[in-house]
Amino acid sequence: VRPINEDWLDFWESPDPLTREKQGSVAVLADGVGGYERGEVASHLAVEAAIREFQAAPGDTKPYTLLRRMFTNACSEVHDKSMSEHGGQKMATTLVAAVFRDGAVCVANVGDTRAYFIRQKTIRRLSIDHVPTSVPVKLGLMLERQAMASPTRGSITRSLGSEPFCR
């Protein structure tokens, strides 16, 4: 058990039924990146920033455009706060978000925090981890079980906040 919880999770939908129908709802989960300072602050900031961006967006914004804006805003906010309030010590977090609208769900992620679709007795991963072994597994050059045993299994290739922009 870790002494500090670096995970943060939130869900939001408008209390107004008409707004909720047009805008949808959102679930966001972040996990502070180990090896950086203040992962618990980064994850909390990222989730709050992503949800604020969702709340402020017009209801007709396309879900993937909205997700990109949510991630960009969250990344900027975490990076800016680390530069202004924490003496330039880098903070970083992973982030996964799901926008629920019109009977569909759109998912995006950065890092190794995953999204799954669970229905009846089936579990299907929806997201791709941003880790060194993802591409070799996807190309069939490495088996999933080999990736799980890789010395780089705990490394991530993308995160929010470590840089001023999100790829």
Coordinates of N, CA and C in Angstrom, one line a residue:
V1 N 0.8 -1.2 0.0 CA 0.0 0.0 0.0 C 0.9 1.2 0.0
R2 N 0.6 2.2 -0.9 CA 1.4 3.4 -1.0 C 0.9 4.4 0.1
P3 N 1.8 5.2 0.6 CA 1.4 6.2 1.6 C 0.6 7.3 1.1
I4 N 0.7 7.6 -0.2 CA -0.1 8.7 -0.8 C -0.8 8.1 -2.0
N5 N -2.1 8.4 -2.1 CA -2.9 7.9 -3.2 C -2.8 8.9 -4.4
E6 N -2.2 8.5 -5.5 CA -2.0 9.4 -6.6 C -3.1 9.2 -7.7
D7 N -4.2 8.5 -7.4 CA -5.3 8.3 -8.3 C -6.4 9.3 -8.0
W8 N -7.1 9.7 -9.1 CA -8.2 10.6 -8.9 C -9.3 10.3 -10.0
L9 N -10.5 10.2 -9.6 CA -11.6 9.8 -10.4 C -12.8 10.7 -10.2
D10 N -13.5 11.0 -11.3 CA -14.7 11.8 -11.2 C -15.6 11.6 -12.3
F11 N -16.9 11.9 -12.1 CA -17.9 11.7 -13.1 C -18.8 12.9 -13.1
W12 N -19.2 13.4 -14.2 CA -20.1 14.6 -14.2 C -21.1 14.5 -15.3
E13 N -22.4 14.9 -14.9 CA -23.4 15.2 -15.9 C -24.3 16.3 -15.4
S14 N -24.9 17.0 -16.3 CA -25.7 18.2 -15.9 C -26.9 17.7 -15.1
P15 N -27.3 18.5 -14.1 CA -28.5 18.1 -13.3 C -29.7 18.4 -14.1
D16 N -29.6 19.3 -15.2 CA -30.7 19.6 -16.0 C -30.9 18.5 -17.1
P17 N -32.1 17.9 -17.2 CA -32.3 16.8 -18.1 C -32.1 17.2 -19.6
L18 N -32.5 18.4 -19.9 CA -32.4 18.8 -21.3 C -30.9 19.1 -21.7
T19 N -30.2 19.7 -20.8 CA -28.7 19.9 -21.0 C -28.0 18.5 -21.1
R20 N -28.4 17.7 -20.2 CA -27.7 16.3 -20.1 C -28.0 15.6 -21.4
E21 N -29.2 15.7 -21.9 CA -29.5 14.9 -23.2 C -28.6 15.4 -24.3
K22 N -28.4 16.7 -24.4 CA -27.6 17.3 -25.5 C -26.1 17.2 -25.3
Q23 N -25.7 17.4 -24.0 CA -24.2 17.4 -23.7 C -23.7 16.0 -23.4
G24 N -24.5 15.2 -22.8 CA -24.0 13.9 -22.4 C -23.4 13.9 -21.0
S25 N -22.5 13.0 -20.7 CA -21.9 12.9 -19.4 C -20.4 12.5 -19.6
V26 N -19.6 12.6 -18.6 CA -18.2 12.3 -18.7 C -17.7 11.6 -17.5
A27 N -16.8 10.6 -17.7 CA -16.1 10.0 -16.6 C -14.6 10.2 -16.9
V28 N -13.8 10.5 -15.8 CA -12.4 10.8 -16.0 C -11.6 10.1 -14.9
L29 N -10.5 9.5 -15.2 CA -9.6 8.8 -14.2 C -8.2 9.2 -14.5
A30 N -7.4 9.6 -13.5 CA -6.0 9.9 -13.6 C -5.2 9.2 -12.6
D31 N -4.0 8.9 -12.9 CA -3.0 8.3 -12.0 C -1.7 9.0 -12.1
G32 N -1.3 9.6 -11.0 CA 0.0 10.4 -11.0 C 1.1 9.5 -11.3
V33 N 2.1 10.0 -12.1 CA 3.2 9.3 -12.6 C 4.3 9.2 -11.5
G34 N 4.7 8.0 -11.2 CA 5.8 7.7 -10.3 C 7.1 8.3 -10.8
G35 N 7.9 8.7 -10.0 CA 9.2 9.3 -10.4 C 9.2 10.8 -10.6
Y36 N 8.0 11.3 -10.6 CA 7.8 12.8 -10.6 C 7.2 13.2 -9.3
E37 N 7.4 14.5 -9.0 CA 6.9 15.1 -7.8 C 5.4 15.3 -7.9
R38 N 4.7 15.2 -6.8 CA 3.3 15.6 -6.7 C 2.3 15.0 -7.6
G39 N 2.5 13.6 -7.8 CA 1.5 12.9 -8.7 C 0.1 13.0 -8.2
E40 N -0.1 13.1 -6.9 CA -1.5 13.3 -6.4 C -2.1 14.6 -6.8
V41 N -1.2 15.7 -6.8 CA -1.7 17.0 -7.3 C -2.0 17.0 -8.8
A42 N -1.1 16.4 -9.5 CA -1.2 16.3 -11.0 C -2.5 15.6 -11.4
S43 N -2.8 14.5 -10.8 CA -4.0 13.7 -11.1 C -5.3 14.4 -10.8
H44 N -5.3 15.1 -9.6 CA -6.5 15.8 -9.2 C -6.7 17.0 -10.2
L45 N -5.6 17.8 -10.5 CA -5.7 18.9 -11.4 C -6.2 18.5 -12.8
A46 N -5.6 17.4 -13.3 CA -6.0 16.9 -14.6 C -7.5 16.6 -14.7
V47 N -8.0 15.8 -13.7 CA -9.4 15.5 -13.8 C -10.3 16.7 -13.7
E48 N -10.0 17.6 -12.8 CA -10.8 18.8 -12.6 C -10.8 19.7 -13.9
A49 N -9.6 19.8 -14.5 CA -9.5 20.6 -15.7 C -10.2 20.0 -16.9
A50 N -10.1 18.7 -17.0 CA -10.8 18.0 -18.1 C -12.4 18.1 -17.9
I51 N -12.8 18.0 -16.7 CA -14.3 18.1 -16.5 C -14.7 19.6 -16.7
R52 N -14.0 20.5 -16.3 CA -14.3 21.9 -16.6 C -14.4 22.2 -18.1
E53 N -13.5 21.6 -18.8 CA -13.5 21.8 -20.3 C -14.8 21.2 -20.9
F54 N -15.1 20.0 -20.4 CA -16.4 19.3 -20.8 C -17.6 20.2 -20.5
Q55 N -17.7 20.7 -19.3 CA -18.8 21.5 -18.9 C -18.9 22.8 -19.7
A56 N -17.8 23.4 -20.1 CA -17.9 24.6 -20.8 C -18.1 24.5 -22.3
A57 N -17.9 23.3 -22.8 CA -18.1 23.1 -24.3 C -19.5 23.1 -24.7
P58 N -19.8 23.7 -25.9 CA -21.2 23.6 -26.4 C -21.6 22.1 -26.6
G59 N -22.8 21.9 -26.4 CA -23.4 20.5 -26.5 C -23.2 19.8 -27.9
D60 N -23.0 20.7 -28.9 CA -22.8 20.1 -30.3 C -21.4 19.8 -30.7
T61 N -20.4 20.0 -29.7 CA -19.0 19.7 -30.0 C -18.9 18.2 -30.2
K62 N -18.2 17.8 -31.3 CA -18.0 16.4 -31.6 C -17.2 15.8 -30.4
P63 N -17.6 14.6 -30.0 CA -16.9 14.0 -28.8 C -15.4 13.9 -28.9
Y64 N -14.9 13.5 -30.1 CA -13.4 13.4 -30.1 C -12.7 14.7 -30.1
T65 N -13.4 15.7 -30.7 CA -12.9 17.1 -30.6 C -12.9 17.5 -29.1
L66 N -13.9 17.2 -28.5 CA -14.1 17.6 -27.0 C -13.0 16.9 -26.2
L67 N -12.8 15.6 -26.4 CA -11.8 14.8 -25.7 C -10.4 15.5 -25.9
R68 N -10.1 15.8 -27.2 CA -8.8 16.5 -27.4 C -8.6 17.8 -26.6
R69 N -9.7 18.6 -26.6 CA -9.7 19.8 -25.8 C -9.5 19.5 -24.3
M70 N -10.2 18.5 -23.9 CA -10.1 18.2 -22.4 C -8.7 17.8 -22.1
F71 N -8.0 17.0 -22.9 CA -6.7 16.5 -22.6 C -5.7 17.7 -22.8
T72 N -5.9 18.5 -23.8 CA -5.0 19.7 -24.0 C -5.1 20.6 -22.8
N73 N -6.3 20.9 -22.4 CA -6.4 21.8 -21.2 C -5.9 21.2 -19.9
A74 N -6.1 19.9 -19.7 CA -5.6 19.3 -18.5 C -4.1 19.3 -18.5
C75 N -3.5 19.0 -19.7 CA -2.0 19.0 -19.8 C -1.4 20.4 -19.5
S76 N -2.0 21.4 -20.1 CA -1.5 22.7 -19.9 C -1.6 23.2 -18.4
E77 N -2.7 22.8 -17.8 CA -3.0 23.2 -16.4 C -2.0 22.5 -15.5
V78 N -1.7 21.2 -15.7 CA -0.8 20.5 -14.8 C 0.6 21.1 -15.0
H79 N 1.0 21.3 -16.3 CA 2.4 21.8 -16.6 C 2.5 23.2 -16.0
D80 N 1.6 24.1 -16.3 CA 1.7 25.5 -15.8 C 1.8 25.5 -14.3
K81 N 1.0 24.7 -13.6 CA 1.0 24.7 -12.1 C 2.4 24.2 -11.6
S82 N 2.9 23.2 -12.3 CA 4.2 22.7 -11.8 C 5.3 23.8 -12.0
M83 N 5.2 24.6 -13.0 CA 6.2 25.6 -13.3 C 6.0 26.8 -12.3
S84 N 4.7 27.2 -12.1 CA 4.5 28.4 -11.3 C 4.5 28.1 -9.8
E85 N 4.0 27.0 -9.3 CA 3.9 26.8 -7.9 C 4.8 25.8 -7.2
H86 N 5.4 25.0 -8.0 CA 6.2 23.9 -7.4 C 7.7 24.0 -7.9
G87 N 8.1 25.2 -8.1 CA 9.5 25.4 -8.3 C 10.1 24.8 -9.6
G88 N 9.2 24.5 -10.6 CA 9.6 23.9 -11.8 C 9.8 22.4 -11.7
Q89 N 9.5 21.8 -10.5 CA 9.5 20.4 -10.4 C 8.4 19.8 -11.3
K90 N 8.8 18.9 -12.2 CA 7.8 18.3 -13.1 C 6.8 17.5 -12.3
M91 N 5.5 17.7 -12.7 CA 4.4 16.8 -12.3 C 3.8 16.2 -13.5
A92 N 3.4 14.9 -13.4 CA 2.8 14.3 -14.5 C 1.8 13.3 -14.1
T93 N 0.8 13.0 -15.0 CA -0.2 12.0 -14.7 C -0.7 11.3 -16.0
T94 N -1.2 10.1 -15.8 CA -1.9 9.5 -16.9 C -3.3 10.0 -16.9
L95 N -4.1 9.8 -17.9 CA -5.5 10.2 -18.0 C -6.3 9.3 -18.9
V96 N -7.4 8.9 -18.5 CA -8.4 8.3 -19.4 C -9.7 8.9 -19.2
A97 N -10.4 9.2 -20.3 CA -11.7 9.8 -20.2 C -12.7 9.2 -21.2
A98 N -14.0 9.2 -20.8 CA -15.0 8.6 -21.6 C -16.2 9.6 -21.7
V99 N -16.6 10.0 -22.9 CA -17.7 10.9 -23.1 C -18.9 10.0 -23.5
F100 N -20.0 10.1 -22.8 CA -21.2 9.3 -23.0 C -22.2 10.2 -23.6
R101 N -22.6 10.0 -24.9 CA -23.6 10.8 -25.6 C -24.3 10.1 -26.7
D102 N -25.6 10.3 -26.8 CA -26.4 9.7 -27.9 C -26.3 8.2 -28.0
G103 N -26.2 7.6 -26.8 CA -26.2 6.1 -26.8 C -24.8 5.5 -27.2
A104 N -23.8 6.4 -27.2 CA -22.5 5.9 -27.6 C -21.5 6.4 -26.6
V105 N -20.3 5.8 -26.6 CA -19.2 6.2 -25.7 C -18.0 6.4 -26.5
C106 N -17.3 7.5 -26.3 CA -16.0 7.8 -27.0 C -14.9 7.9 -25.9
V107 N -13.8 7.2 -26.1 CA -12.8 7.1 -25.1 C -11.4 7.6 -25.6
A108 N -10.7 8.2 -24.8 CA -9.3 8.6 -25.1 C -8.4 8.4 -23.9
N109 N -7.1 8.2 -24.1 CA -6.2 8.0 -23.0 C -4.8 8.4 -23.3
V110 N -4.1 8.8 -22.3 CA -2.7 9.1 -22.4 C -2.0 8.3 -21.2
G111 N -1.0 7.6 -21.5 CA -0.3 6.8 -20.5 C -0.8 5.3 -20.5
D112 N -0.7 4.7 -19.3 CA -1.1 3.3 -19.2 C -2.4 3.1 -18.3
T113 N -3.2 4.1 -18.2 CA -4.5 4.0 -17.5 C -5.5 3.6 -18.6
R114 N -6.1 2.4 -18.3 CA -6.9 1.8 -19.4 C -8.4 2.0 -19.2
A115 N -9.1 1.8 -20.4 CA -10.6 1.8 -20.4 C -11.0 0.5 -20.9
Y116 N -12.0 -0.1 -20.3 CA -12.5 -1.4 -20.7 C -14.0 -1.3 -21.0
F117 N -14.5 -2.2 -21.9 CA -15.9 -2.4 -22.2 C -16.3 -3.7 -21.5
I118 N -17.2 -3.6 -20.6 CA -17.6 -4.9 -19.9 C -19.1 -5.1 -20.2
R119 N -19.4 -6.2 -20.7 CA -20.8 -6.5 -21.0 C -21.0 -8.0 -20.8
Q120 N -22.0 -8.4 -20.0 CA -22.3 -9.8 -19.7 C -21.0 -10.4 -19.2
K121 N -20.5 -11.4 -19.9 CA -19.3 -12.2 -19.5 C -18.1 -11.8 -20.4
T122 N -18.2 -10.7 -21.0 CA -17.1 -10.3 -21.9 C -16.4 -9.0 -21.4
I123 N -15.1 -9.0 -21.4 CA -14.3 -7.8 -21.1 C -13.4 -7.5 -22.3
R124 N -13.5 -6.3 -22.8 CA -12.6 -5.9 -23.9 C -11.9 -4.6 -23.6
R125 N -10.6 -4.6 -23.8 CA -9.9 -3.3 -23.6 C -10.1 -2.4 -24.8
L126 N -10.4 -1.1 -24.4 CA -10.7 -0.1 -25.5 C -9.5 0.8 -25.7
S127 N -8.6 0.9 -24.8 CA -7.5 1.8 -25.0 C -6.2 1.1 -25.2
I128 N -5.2 1.8 -25.7 CA -3.9 1.3 -25.9 C -2.9 2.0 -24.9
D129 N -2.1 1.2 -24.2 CA -1.2 1.7 -23.3 C -0.1 2.4 -24.1
H130 N 0.4 3.5 -23.6 CA 1.5 4.2 -24.1 C 2.8 3.8 -23.4
V131 N 3.3 2.6 -23.7 CA 4.4 2.0 -23.1 C 5.3 1.5 -24.2
P132 N 6.6 1.3 -23.9 CA 7.6 0.9 -24.9 C 7.2 -0.4 -25.6
T133 N 6.5 -1.3 -25.0 CA 6.2 -2.6 -25.6 C 4.9 -2.6 -26.4
S134 N 4.1 -1.5 -26.4 CA 2.8 -1.5 -27.2 C 3.0 -1.8 -28.7
V135 N 3.9 -1.1 -29.3 CA 4.0 -1.2 -30.7 C 4.5 -2.6 -31.1
P136 N 5.6 -3.2 -30.5 CA 6.0 -4.5 -30.8 C 4.8 -5.6 -30.6
V137 N 4.0 -5.4 -29.6 CA 2.9 -6.3 -29.4 C 1.9 -6.1 -30.5
K138 N 1.6 -4.9 -30.9 CA 0.6 -4.6 -31.9 C 1.0 -5.2 -33.3
L139 N 2.3 -5.1 -33.5 CA 2.9 -5.6 -34.8 C 3.1 -7.1 -34.8
G140 N 2.9 -7.7 -33.7 CA 3.1 -9.2 -33.6 C 4.5 -9.6 -33.4
L141 N 5.4 -8.6 -33.0 CA 6.8 -8.9 -32.8 C 7.1 -9.4 -31.4
M142 N 6.1 -9.2 -30.5 CA 6.2 -9.6 -29.1 C 4.8 -10.1 -28.7
L143 N 4.8 -11.1 -27.8 CA 3.6 -11.6 -27.3 C 3.2 -10.7 -26.0
E144 N 1.9 -10.7 -25.7 CA 1.5 -9.9 -24.6 C 2.1 -10.4 -23.3
R145 N 2.3 -11.7 -23.2 CA 2.9 -12.2 -21.9 C 4.4 -11.8 -21.9
Q146 N 5.1 -11.7 -23.0 CA 6.5 -11.2 -23.0 C 6.5 -9.8 -22.6
A147 N 5.6 -9.0 -23.1 CA 5.5 -7.6 -22.7 C 5.3 -7.4 -21.2
M148 N 4.5 -8.3 -20.6 CA 4.2 -8.2 -19.2 C 5.5 -8.5 -18.4
A149 N 6.4 -9.3 -18.9 CA 7.6 -9.6 -18.2 C 8.8 -8.7 -18.6
S150 N 8.6 -7.8 -19.5 CA 9.6 -6.9 -20.0 C 10.2 -6.0 -18.9
P151 N 11.5 -5.7 -18.9 CA 12.0 -4.8 -17.9 C 11.5 -3.4 -18.1
T152 N 10.9 -3.0 -19.2 CA 10.3 -1.7 -19.4 C 8.8 -1.6 -19.1
R153 N 8.3 -2.7 -18.6 CA 6.8 -2.8 -18.4 C 6.3 -1.6 -17.5
G154 N 7.1 -1.1 -16.6 CA 6.6 0.0 -15.7 C 6.9 1.4 -16.3
S155 N 7.4 1.5 -17.5 CA 7.7 2.8 -18.1 C 6.5 3.2 -19.0
I156 N 6.3 4.5 -19.1 CA 5.3 5.0 -20.0 C 6.0 6.0 -21.0
T157 N 5.5 6.1 -22.2 CA 6.0 6.9 -23.2 C 5.3 8.2 -23.4
R158 N 4.1 8.3 -22.8 CA 3.3 9.6 -22.9 C 2.7 9.8 -21.5
S159 N 2.5 11.1 -21.2 CA 1.8 11.5 -19.9 C 1.4 12.9 -20.1
L160 N 0.5 13.4 -19.2 CA 0.1 14.8 -19.2 C 0.9 15.6 -18.1
G161 N 1.3 16.7 -18.5 CA 1.9 17.7 -17.6 C 3.4 17.7 -17.6
S162 N 4.1 16.6 -18.1 CA 5.5 16.6 -18.1 C 6.1 17.6 -19.1
E163 N 5.3 17.9 -20.1 CA 5.6 18.8 -21.2 C 4.4 19.8 -21.3
P164 N 4.5 20.9 -21.9 CA 3.4 21.9 -22.0 C 2.3 21.5 -23.0
F165 N 2.5 20.5 -23.8 CA 1.6 20.0 -24.8 C 1.3 18.6 -24.6
C166 N 0.2 18.1 -25.2 CA -0.2 16.7 -25.1 C -0.2 16.2 -26.5
R167 N 0.5 15.0 -26.7 CA 0.6 14.3 -28.0 C -0.5 13.3 -28.1

